[in-house]
Tab-separated table of C-alpha atoms in Angstrom:
chain	number	residue	atom	x	y	z
A	1	MET	CA	12.178	-48.431	36.032
A	2	ASP	CA	15.693	-47.283	34.822
A	3	ASP	CA	14.035	-45.097	32.526
A	4	LEU	CA	11.673	-42.964	34.720
A	5	TRP	CA	13.971	-39.781	34.049
A	6	ARG	CA	12.124	-39.827	30.606
A	7	LEU	CA	8.718	-39.337	31.921
A	8	PRO	CA	6.623	-36.117	32.013
A	9	ALA	CA	6.342	-34.715	35.704
A	10	LYS	CA	2.461	-35.040	35.761
A	11	ASP	CA	2.808	-38.784	35.101
A	12	LEU	CA	5.765	-39.470	37.143
A	13	ALA	CA	4.191	-37.643	40.048
A	14	SER	CA	0.795	-39.659	39.442
A	15	LEU	CA	2.576	-43.290	39.597
A	16	ILE	CA	4.439	-41.970	42.744
A	17	THR	CA	1.114	-40.799	44.688
A	18	SER	CA	-0.352	-44.225	43.726
A	19	LYS	CA	2.465	-45.891	45.021
A	20	LYS	CA	3.454	-47.684	41.378
A	21	VAL	CA	6.606	-46.495	42.154
A	22	SER	CA	8.457	-45.029	44.902
A	23	ALA	CA	10.224	-41.630	45.040
A	24	LYS	CA	13.360	-43.283	45.875
A	25	GLU	CA	13.470	-45.146	42.527
A	26	ALA	CA	12.497	-41.925	40.613
A	27	ALA	CA	15.504	-40.072	42.704
A	28	THR	CA	17.740	-43.211	41.768
A	29	SER	CA	16.799	-43.105	37.748
A	30	ALA	CA	17.311	-39.412	37.956
A	31	LEU	CA	20.769	-39.360	39.715
A	32	ALA	CA	21.812	-41.974	37.261
A	33	ARG	CA	20.418	-40.063	34.316
A	34	LEU	CA	22.823	-36.872	35.457
A	35	ASP	CA	25.807	-39.162	35.963
A	36	ALA	CA	25.366	-40.523	32.591
A	37	VAL	CA	25.033	-37.061	30.577
A	38	ASN	CA	26.023	-34.347	32.634
A	39	PRO	CA	29.622	-34.647	32.109
A	40	LYS	CA	29.135	-34.371	28.486
A	41	ILE	CA	26.976	-31.084	28.766
A	42	ASN	CA	27.813	-29.462	32.410
A	43	ALA	CA	24.584	-28.392	32.840
A	44	VAL	CA	24.222	-29.466	36.507
A	45	ILE	CA	26.886	-27.918	38.457
A	46	GLU	CA	26.383	-29.195	41.989
A	47	HIS	CA	24.258	-31.996	43.353
A	48	ARG	CA	24.487	-34.299	46.547
A	49	PRO	CA	23.076	-37.486	45.635
A	50	GLU	CA	22.873	-38.211	49.843
A	51	ASP	CA	20.521	-35.303	49.998
A	52	VAL	CA	18.530	-36.387	47.077
A	53	LEU	CA	17.828	-39.515	48.308
A	54	LYS	CA	17.040	-37.944	51.911
A	55	GLN	CA	14.754	-36.095	50.069
A	56	ALA	CA	12.859	-38.817	48.109
A	57	ALA	CA	12.709	-40.898	51.331
A	58	ALA	CA	10.880	-38.082	52.970
A	59	VAL	CA	8.178	-38.168	50.362
A	60	ASP	CA	7.842	-41.983	50.328
A	61	ALA	CA	7.651	-41.663	53.934
A	62	ALA	CA	4.666	-39.191	53.677
A	63	ILE	CA	3.041	-41.236	51.508
A	64	ALA	CA	3.014	-44.298	53.583
A	65	ARG	CA	1.496	-42.276	56.185
A	66	GLY	CA	-1.324	-41.236	54.125
A	67	GLU	CA	-0.544	-37.581	53.867
A	68	GLU	CA	-1.937	-35.389	50.994
A	69	MET	CA	0.935	-34.848	48.562
A	70	GLY	CA	1.163	-32.147	46.409
A	71	ALA	CA	1.258	-31.706	42.654
A	72	LEU	CA	4.981	-32.642	42.388
A	73	ALA	CA	5.256	-35.516	44.509
A	74	GLY	CA	8.593	-36.921	44.401
A	75	VAL	CA	9.534	-35.450	41.119
A	76	PRO	CA	13.278	-34.603	40.608
A	77	VAL	CA	13.831	-30.811	39.752
A	78	THR	CA	16.945	-28.636	38.932
A	79	VAL	CA	17.050	-25.126	40.339
A	80	LYS	CA	19.349	-22.425	39.026
A	81	VAL	CA	22.301	-21.440	40.707
A	82	ASN	CA	21.406	-17.981	41.110
A	83	ILE	CA	18.883	-18.629	43.738
A	84	ASP	CA	19.369	-19.557	47.631
A	85	GLN	CA	19.400	-23.154	48.665
A	86	GLU	CA	19.972	-23.856	52.073
A	87	GLY	CA	23.326	-25.009	52.453
A	88	PHE	CA	24.740	-24.119	48.869
A	89	ALA	CA	26.338	-21.285	47.428
A	90	THR	CA	24.100	-18.607	45.546
A	91	THR	CA	27.311	-18.340	42.911
A	92	ASN	CA	25.302	-16.629	40.208
A	93	GLY	CA	28.427	-17.883	37.805
A	94	LEU	CA	30.681	-15.994	40.010
A	95	LYS	CA	33.996	-16.862	42.056
A	96	LEU	CA	33.526	-14.036	44.106
A	97	GLN	CA	30.411	-15.514	45.623
A	98	ARG	CA	31.711	-19.048	46.487
A	99	ASP	CA	31.234	-18.529	49.775
A	100	ALA	CA	27.797	-16.669	49.599
A	101	ILE	CA	26.530	-19.996	51.336
A	102	ALA	CA	22.663	-19.921	51.845
A	103	LYS	CA	21.220	-20.112	55.461
A	104	SER	CA	17.611	-20.663	54.050
A	105	ASN	CA	15.837	-21.412	51.025
A	106	ASN	CA	14.433	-18.800	48.042
A	107	PRO	CA	10.828	-19.267	48.171
A	108	VAL	CA	10.864	-20.700	45.103
A	109	ILE	CA	12.587	-23.728	46.680
A	110	ASP	CA	10.523	-23.579	49.405
A	111	ASN	CA	7.196	-24.046	46.894
A	112	LEU	CA	8.457	-26.669	45.378
A	113	ARG	CA	9.557	-28.580	48.235
A	114	LYS	CA	5.664	-27.986	49.738
A	115	ALA	CA	4.711	-29.372	46.457
A	116	GLY	CA	6.775	-32.904	47.068
A	117	ALA	CA	9.490	-32.303	44.644
A	118	VAL	CA	13.230	-33.466	45.114
A	119	VAL	CA	15.489	-31.176	44.195
A	120	LEU	CA	17.915	-32.997	42.097
A	121	GLY	CA	20.832	-30.263	41.610
A	122	ARG	CA	21.632	-26.774	40.474
A	123	THR	CA	22.136	-25.546	37.247
A	124	ASN	CA	24.780	-23.446	35.341
A	125	CYS	CA	24.523	-19.559	34.461
A	126	PRO	CA	27.125	-17.083	32.800
A	127	ALA	CA	28.575	-14.870	35.223
A	128	PHE	CA	26.063	-12.327	37.016
A	129	SER	CA	23.751	-14.043	34.378
A	130	TYR	CA	24.162	-11.452	32.004
A	131	ARG	CA	24.349	-13.324	28.795
A	132	TRP	CA	22.069	-15.720	26.177
A	133	PHE	CA	25.270	-18.152	26.436
A	134	THR	CA	26.186	-19.700	29.568
A	135	THR	CA	29.905	-20.223	30.744
A	136	ASN	CA	31.769	-18.647	33.142
A	137	LEU	CA	35.287	-19.199	35.049
A	138	ALA	CA	33.529	-20.588	38.169
A	139	HIS	CA	32.008	-23.424	36.743
A	140	GLY	CA	32.898	-23.544	33.030
A	141	ASP	CA	30.942	-24.147	29.898
A	142	THR	CA	27.342	-25.868	29.456
A	143	LYS	CA	26.898	-27.214	25.995
A	144	ASN	CA	23.863	-27.548	24.026
A	145	PRO	CA	22.606	-31.202	24.293
A	146	ARG	CA	21.164	-31.065	20.545
A	147	ASP	CA	24.208	-29.579	19.243
A	148	PRO	CA	27.049	-28.316	21.001
A	149	ALA	CA	28.139	-25.759	18.308
A	150	ILE	CA	25.549	-23.487	19.131
A	151	THR	CA	24.740	-21.759	22.487
A	152	PRO	CA	22.144	-23.477	25.102
A	153	GLY	CA	21.141	-20.079	25.592
A	154	GLY	CA	21.183	-18.148	28.988
A	155	SER	CA	21.290	-16.683	31.461
A	156	SER	CA	19.292	-20.619	32.245
A	157	GLY	CA	21.447	-22.105	29.749
A	158	GLY	CA	22.163	-25.106	32.661
A	159	ALA	CA	18.262	-25.372	32.839
A	160	GLY	CA	17.449	-25.889	29.254
A	161	ALA	CA	20.136	-28.027	28.628
A	162	ALA	CA	19.697	-30.305	32.067
A	163	VAL	CA	15.501	-30.584	31.212
A	164	ALA	CA	16.272	-31.397	27.351
A	165	ALA	CA	18.882	-34.338	28.098
A	166	GLY	CA	16.711	-35.444	30.708
A	167	ILE	CA	18.225	-34.477	34.011
A	168	GLY	CA	15.278	-33.364	36.038
A	169	HIS	CA	11.488	-33.373	34.617
A	170	ILE	CA	11.369	-29.509	35.458
A	171	ALA	CA	13.789	-27.066	35.530
A	172	HIS	CA	13.896	-23.409	37.484
A	173	GLY	CA	15.063	-20.364	35.543
A	174	THR	CA	14.971	-16.573	35.856
A	175	ASP	CA	14.120	-14.195	33.201
A	176	ILE	CA	14.879	-10.256	33.228
A	177	ALA	CA	15.909	-9.901	29.558
A	178	GLY	CA	15.097	-13.491	28.000
A	179	SER	CA	16.650	-15.815	30.200
A	180	ILE	CA	14.042	-18.761	30.475
A	181	ARG	CA	12.842	-18.297	27.237
A	182	TYR	CA	15.753	-18.049	25.069
A	183	PRO	CA	17.296	-21.526	26.719
A	184	ALA	CA	14.050	-23.226	26.180
A	185	TYR	CA	13.901	-21.817	22.258
A	186	ALA	CA	17.854	-22.710	22.384
A	187	CYS	CA	17.558	-26.357	23.935
A	188	GLY	CA	13.809	-27.487	21.761
A	189	VAL	CA	11.895	-27.347	25.049
A	190	HIS	CA	9.416	-24.721	26.293
A	191	GLY	CA	9.643	-22.047	28.899
A	192	LEU	CA	7.263	-19.559	30.908
A	193	ARG	CA	8.386	-16.090	32.149
A	194	PRO	CA	5.632	-15.404	34.217
A	195	THR	CA	4.139	-12.059	34.976
A	196	MET	CA	6.003	-9.852	37.446
A	197	GLY	CA	4.808	-10.568	40.723
A	198	ARG	CA	3.130	-14.176	40.221
A	199	VAL	CA	6.236	-16.112	41.819
A	200	ALA	CA	7.553	-14.985	44.967
A	201	ALA	CA	11.381	-15.032	45.111
A	202	PHE	CA	14.454	-13.551	47.675
A	203	ASN	CA	17.572	-14.341	48.035
A	204	ALA	CA	18.565	-13.738	51.838
A	205	VAL	CA	22.184	-14.503	51.289
A	206	LEU	CA	22.652	-11.508	48.728
A	207	PRO	CA	21.932	-7.619	48.612
A	208	GLU	CA	18.819	-6.615	47.925
A	209	ARG	CA	18.029	-5.959	44.147
A	210	PRO	CA	17.803	-2.275	42.976
A	211	ILE	CA	14.419	-1.449	41.541
A	212	GLY	CA	14.974	-2.342	37.898
A	213	PRO	CA	15.273	-6.460	38.640
A	214	GLN	CA	12.812	-5.586	41.283
A	215	ILE	CA	10.225	-4.662	38.986
A	216	SER	CA	11.295	-7.100	36.205
A	217	ALA	CA	13.103	-10.088	37.057
A	218	VAL	CA	10.983	-13.192	37.499
A	219	SER	CA	11.380	-16.774	38.439
A	220	GLY	CA	9.567	-19.651	36.303
A	221	PRO	CA	9.717	-22.885	34.731
A	222	LEU	CA	11.188	-24.957	31.710
A	223	ALA	CA	9.937	-28.287	31.055
A	224	ARG	CA	9.282	-30.738	27.980
A	225	THR	CA	5.370	-30.598	28.054
A	226	ILE	CA	3.194	-27.770	28.485
A	227	ALA	CA	1.542	-29.556	30.835
A	228	ASP	CA	4.298	-29.563	32.979
A	229	ILE	CA	4.595	-25.745	32.513
A	230	ARG	CA	1.450	-25.531	34.087
A	231	ILE	CA	1.738	-27.518	36.961
A	232	ALA	CA	5.031	-25.889	37.956
A	233	LEU	CA	3.820	-22.211	37.632
A	234	ALA	CA	0.921	-23.189	39.830
A	235	VAL	CA	3.236	-24.890	42.317
A	236	MET	CA	6.095	-21.925	41.817
A	237	SER	CA	3.153	-19.138	42.910
A	238	GLY	CA	2.649	-20.053	46.164
A	239	ARG	CA	2.527	-17.240	48.779
A	240	ASP	CA	5.415	-16.097	50.521
A	241	PHE	CA	5.683	-12.659	52.570
A	242	ARG	CA	9.341	-12.441	51.813
A	243	ASP	CA	8.607	-10.878	48.513
A	244	PRO	CA	6.613	-7.513	48.650
A	245	TRP	CA	5.995	-7.460	44.856
A	246	TRP	CA	4.078	-11.345	45.044
A	247	VAL	CA	0.379	-10.886	43.994
A	248	PRO	CA	-2.218	-13.305	45.196
A	249	ALA	CA	-3.387	-13.383	41.337
A	250	PRO	CA	-5.780	-16.515	40.546
A	251	LEU	CA	-4.236	-19.057	38.048
A	252	GLN	CA	-7.108	-18.896	35.575
A	253	GLY	CA	-9.053	-15.421	34.539
A	254	PRO	CA	-11.894	-14.312	32.986
A	255	ALA	CA	-12.700	-16.051	29.332
A	256	MET	CA	-11.578	-14.518	26.386
A	257	PRO	CA	-12.602	-15.028	22.815
A	258	LYS	CA	-9.704	-17.043	21.128
A	259	ARG	CA	-8.254	-14.472	19.181
A	260	VAL	CA	-4.773	-14.086	18.637
A	261	ALA	CA	-2.520	-11.334	16.827
A	262	MET	CA	0.580	-12.742	14.688
A	263	CYS	CA	3.162	-10.516	14.022
A	264	VAL	CA	6.404	-11.829	12.230
A	265	ASN	CA	8.433	-8.894	12.080
A	266	PRO	CA	7.770	-6.696	15.451
A	267	ASP	CA	9.012	-3.150	15.508
A	268	GLY	CA	11.908	-3.647	12.715
A	269	LEU	CA	13.118	-6.990	13.839
A	270	ASP	CA	13.568	-8.406	10.584
A	271	PRO	CA	13.959	-11.966	11.175
A	272	VAL	CA	15.423	-14.701	9.236
A	273	PRO	CA	13.276	-16.680	6.858
A	274	GLU	CA	13.315	-19.704	9.402
A	275	VAL	CA	11.892	-17.776	12.183
A	276	LYS	CA	9.257	-16.273	10.178
A	277	ALA	CA	8.148	-19.761	8.623
A	278	ALA	CA	7.886	-21.067	12.199
A	279	VAL	CA	5.889	-18.316	13.378
A	280	ALA	CA	3.349	-18.895	10.018
A	281	ASP	CA	3.323	-22.668	11.122
A	282	ALA	CA	2.269	-21.844	14.522
A	283	GLY	CA	-0.409	-19.697	13.495
A	284	LYS	CA	-1.672	-22.089	11.379
A	285	ARG	CA	-1.637	-24.845	14.057
A	286	LEU	CA	-3.759	-22.547	16.390
A	287	VAL	CA	-6.177	-22.130	13.412
A	288	ARG	CA	-6.725	-25.656	13.159
A	289	ALA	CA	-7.445	-25.614	16.651
A	290	GLY	CA	-9.893	-23.239	16.600
A	291	TRP	CA	-8.376	-19.863	17.204
A	292	ILE	CA	-8.707	-16.811	15.488
A	293	VAL	CA	-5.589	-15.525	13.882
A	294	GLU	CA	-5.124	-11.855	12.698
A	295	GLU	CA	-1.884	-11.077	11.129
A	296	ILE	CA	-0.955	-7.783	12.159
A	297	ALA	CA	1.790	-5.357	10.774
A	298	ASP	CA	3.267	-4.377	14.023
A	299	THR	CA	3.058	-4.478	17.620
A	300	PRO	CA	2.785	-1.742	20.439
A	301	PRO	CA	6.309	-0.598	20.587
A	302	MET	CA	9.252	-2.997	21.663
A	303	ARG	CA	12.402	-0.890	20.726
A	304	GLU	CA	11.963	1.454	23.059
A	305	PRO	CA	11.009	-0.553	26.045
A	306	ALA	CA	13.954	-2.940	25.337
A	307	ASP	CA	16.362	0.110	25.063
A	308	LEU	CA	14.676	1.238	28.574
A	309	GLN	CA	15.251	-2.418	29.898
A	310	THR	CA	18.723	-2.543	29.315
A	311	LYS	CA	19.306	0.614	31.107
A	312	LEU	CA	17.246	-0.312	33.931
A	313	TRP	CA	18.937	-3.799	33.983
A	314	LEU	CA	22.561	-2.610	33.393
A	315	GLY	CA	22.585	1.515	34.278
A	316	ASP	CA	21.181	1.144	37.679
A	317	GLY	CA	24.537	0.861	39.431
A	318	TYR	CA	26.494	0.403	36.186
A	319	GLU	CA	30.226	1.547	37.574
A	320	ALA	CA	29.351	-0.855	40.765
A	321	GLN	CA	28.414	-3.813	37.990
A	322	LEU	CA	31.795	-2.800	35.859
A	323	GLU	CA	34.101	-2.627	38.819
A	324	MET	CA	32.548	-6.226	40.269
A	325	ALA	CA	32.963	-7.856	36.783
A	326	GLU	CA	36.486	-6.360	36.258
A	327	ARG	CA	37.396	-8.299	39.804
A	328	GLU	CA	35.826	-11.309	38.576
A	329	GLY	CA	37.591	-10.734	35.052
A	330	ASP	CA	34.798	-12.856	33.531
A	331	PRO	CA	35.297	-12.231	29.336
A	332	GLY	CA	31.648	-12.282	28.873
A	333	ALA	CA	29.952	-10.101	31.552
A	334	LEU	CA	32.954	-7.338	30.641
A	335	ALA	CA	31.956	-7.669	26.947
A	336	CYS	CA	28.360	-7.350	28.148
A	337	LEU	CA	28.554	-4.225	30.097
A	338	ARG	CA	31.440	-2.522	27.810
A	339	GLY	CA	29.482	-3.226	24.945
A	340	ASN	CA	26.387	-1.725	26.405
A	341	ARG	CA	28.428	1.367	28.064
A	342	ALA	CA	27.073	3.713	25.568
A	343	LYS	CA	23.528	3.029	26.252
A	344	VAL	CA	23.634	2.591	29.901
A	345	ALA	CA	26.630	4.701	31.570
A	346	SER	CA	24.802	7.816	31.828
A	347	PHE	CA	21.712	6.597	33.889
A	348	ASP	CA	21.373	8.875	36.382
A	349	GLY	CA	18.186	9.381	38.931
A	350	ALA	CA	16.693	11.748	36.656
A	351	ALA	CA	16.812	9.122	33.694
A	352	LEU	CA	15.670	6.319	36.271
A	353	SER	CA	12.837	8.579	37.098
A	354	LYS	CA	12.145	9.472	33.538
A	355	ALA	CA	12.362	5.382	32.295
A	356	LEU	CA	9.696	4.666	35.199
A	357	THR	CA	7.276	7.406	34.197
A	358	ARG	CA	7.808	6.020	30.719
A	359	ARG	CA	7.006	2.600	31.945
A	360	ALA	CA	3.383	3.385	32.901
A	361	THR	CA	2.394	4.728	29.181
A	362	LEU	CA	3.804	1.709	27.625
A	363	THR	CA	2.573	-0.705	29.849
A	364	ARG	CA	-0.655	0.735	29.225
A	365	GLN	CA	-0.380	0.842	25.482
A	366	TRP	CA	0.206	-2.960	25.670
A	367	LEU	CA	-2.582	-3.654	28.160
A	368	GLU	CA	-4.939	-2.016	25.865
A	369	PHE	CA	-3.717	-4.133	23.192
A	370	PHE	CA	-4.581	-7.344	25.052
A	371	GLU	CA	-8.392	-6.148	25.510
A	372	THR	CA	-8.524	-6.945	21.638
A	373	TYR	CA	-6.345	-9.948	21.504
A	374	ALA	CA	-5.920	-12.786	24.058
A	375	VAL	CA	-2.733	-13.654	22.794
A	376	LEU	CA	0.282	-12.206	20.560
A	377	LEU	CA	2.034	-14.576	18.892
A	378	ILE	CA	5.781	-13.283	17.621
A	379	PRO	CA	9.638	-14.791	17.411
A	380	VAL	CA	11.591	-15.510	20.410
A	381	SER	CA	14.516	-14.059	18.533
A	382	GLY	CA	15.434	-12.621	15.065
A	383	GLU	CA	17.700	-15.759	14.297
A	384	LEU	CA	17.742	-19.430	15.135
A	385	PRO	CA	20.085	-20.132	18.093
A	386	PHE	CA	23.443	-18.530	17.834
A	387	PRO	CA	26.782	-20.002	17.497
A	388	ASP	CA	28.033	-20.434	20.764
A	389	GLN	CA	29.949	-17.379	22.259
A	390	LEU	CA	28.897	-15.442	19.286
A	391	ASP	CA	28.662	-12.090	21.069
A	392	ARG	CA	32.289	-12.249	22.147
A	393	LYS	CA	33.288	-12.787	18.451
A	394	ASP	CA	33.765	-8.865	17.629
A	395	GLU	CA	31.676	-5.625	17.949
A	396	ALA	CA	29.281	-6.572	14.833
A	397	SER	CA	28.535	-10.086	16.161
A	398	PHE	CA	27.993	-8.428	19.768
A	399	ALA	CA	25.247	-5.888	17.869
A	400	ARG	CA	23.564	-8.756	15.943
A	401	VAL	CA	22.929	-10.651	18.981
A	402	TRP	CA	21.276	-7.864	20.933
A	403	HIS	CA	19.520	-6.695	17.858
A	404	ALA	CA	18.163	-10.323	17.454
A	405	GLN	CA	16.845	-10.643	21.302
A	406	LEU	CA	14.486	-7.263	20.846
A	407	PRO	CA	11.388	-9.578	21.281
A	408	GLN	CA	12.777	-10.925	24.821
A	409	ILE	CA	14.482	-7.702	25.967
A	410	ALA	CA	11.246	-5.544	25.619
A	411	ILE	CA	8.478	-7.580	27.366
A	412	PRO	CA	10.033	-7.783	30.818
A	413	PHE	CA	9.934	-3.487	30.817
A	414	MET	CA	5.969	-4.104	30.887
A	415	GLY	CA	6.267	-7.147	33.368
A	416	LEU	CA	4.254	-9.110	30.801
A	417	PRO	CA	4.404	-12.876	30.848
A	418	GLY	CA	5.874	-14.672	27.835
A	419	LEU	CA	6.026	-18.501	26.753
A	420	THR	CA	8.599	-20.146	24.387
A	421	VAL	CA	7.013	-22.916	22.654
A	422	SER	CA	9.647	-25.217	20.587
A	423	THR	CA	7.770	-26.250	17.408
A	424	GLY	CA	10.934	-28.149	15.580
A	425	LEU	CA	14.150	-28.511	14.197
A	426	VAL	CA	16.003	-26.749	11.190
A	427	GLY	CA	18.682	-29.570	10.785
A	428	ARG	CA	19.729	-30.179	14.392
A	429	ILE	CA	18.955	-26.667	15.866
A	430	PRO	CA	15.675	-25.937	17.336
A	431	VAL	CA	13.007	-23.178	16.353
A	432	GLY	CA	9.996	-22.005	18.219
A	433	VAL	CA	7.770	-19.264	18.829
A	434	GLN	CA	6.850	-16.758	21.633
A	435	LEU	CA	3.466	-16.123	23.211
A	436	VAL	CA	2.539	-12.887	24.970
A	437	SER	CA	-0.316	-12.015	26.832
A	438	GLY	CA	-1.884	-9.127	29.624
A	439	ARG	CA	-0.612	-9.331	33.014
A	440	TYR	CA	-1.526	-12.459	35.031
A	441	ARG	CA	-3.075	-14.097	31.869
A	442	GLU	CA	-0.211	-16.961	31.810
A	443	ASP	CA	-3.469	-19.216	31.321
A	444	LEU	CA	-3.891	-17.893	27.991
A	445	CYS	CA	-0.587	-18.105	27.217
A	446	LEU	CA	-0.626	-21.686	28.211
A	447	LEU	CA	-3.933	-22.451	26.315
A	448	ALA	CA	-2.428	-21.418	22.955
A	449	GLY	CA	0.819	-22.896	24.005
A	450	GLU	CA	-1.076	-26.463	24.128
A	451	ALA	CA	-2.836	-25.997	21.186
A	452	ILE	CA	0.644	-25.103	19.136
A	453	GLU	CA	2.294	-27.889	20.951
A	454	ALA	CA	-0.307	-30.614	19.392
A	455	GLY	CA	1.047	-29.729	15.903
A	456	GLY	CA	4.596	-31.127	17.063
A	457	THR	CA	7.550	-30.440	18.710
A	458	PRO	CA	11.509	-31.673	18.591
A	459	PRO	CA	11.585	-35.090	20.442
A	460	SER	CA	12.445	-34.851	23.855
A	461	PRO	CA	14.586	-35.811	26.318
A	462	ILE	CA	17.550	-36.872	24.043
A	463	ASP	CA	21.095	-37.857	24.396
A	464	PRO	CA	23.512	-35.243	24.193
A	465	ALA	CA	24.956	-34.879	20.474
A	466	GLY	CA	28.610	-35.392	19.732
């Protein structure tokens, strides 16, 4: 049973609840895998083996008592280091927050534990979770297990690298501008940004977030199969009163015709040929699965919401963020803030009001679009996963990165769900597509995602490349 770490979460939970294997065996296998490969990729930056085995023993004891177990019974999972886990520091990649020791769990962790999951370790992110690259002065660099020369993505880069390398069966991530969808893309796995309000989250150890992150940042899962994404979403979306934005929306919405809008070049993105080919291939897979796919020339606006999302994310309290980044001294965080100064530095109360007003209009346009189409199929990024640390190379490279990420930055402004489906490799470099749907219609993204996944995905889990 040494290779239990290879199994999908769904299969492992079934084996554990039927007593064919124990949660302790699964935890021991997961810890051995972590020890074997994490030194090469630095995906998990803190874990406590004794605690992991204690969690697993509690699951085994509950099963022995005949208690009804949740959907992730005994399944090892990882959580990002920017959410509260009792007894651990919520660093968000910062030396400045090494002493921010949580006294309670974020609702995401409580919901995972209620479902029987075993929290294996905490995964790395860039300082402040600002970037699509994962390095910081507190925990060091995370490497992409498929190719160390390319980014593992960010900000949930540790999550993407961990699940691709077989460290945990499901990874928790957060997404305000692509931070789940891009690491999944870069590491060749799947990742779901749920609708804003779907998954309750709250960090008691940190100050309350400004309004921009409150209405656009979400927690969600990364996994090696769409089936595991589906299970993780159901588990993570449990009720918790601590998040005032949480919505008790059903996981399954009304039936819609299987009609997909496919757009290879949304709002002037101008993707590279390999990205266009991946979107076209995904469209063909959907057609083979019985979906009606209509290629459209353009989507509802993306560039304007992406610009406004950047302002809400970085412009609200910009000077305070810059001052904290300067105290931290993290080069990547400073590059992000300084590189966006012209866009966000003048974001005052009047600009905030104007942005939120415009948000209603833009969101309405998108929701009207999804009255016609069940799902939108678009690129995740305009490029294949970037060379690692590209955004710090020079001004032109910084601008190139931000331009390519348009489809990731825009979607959160309207609070919409987005699913990255990994579809293949270009050499060793992963490629995939993004599926978007109306609010609380993750079920439609997952339905289309399963059809695309059936056409083939990169091998996973993998041993880290040299």
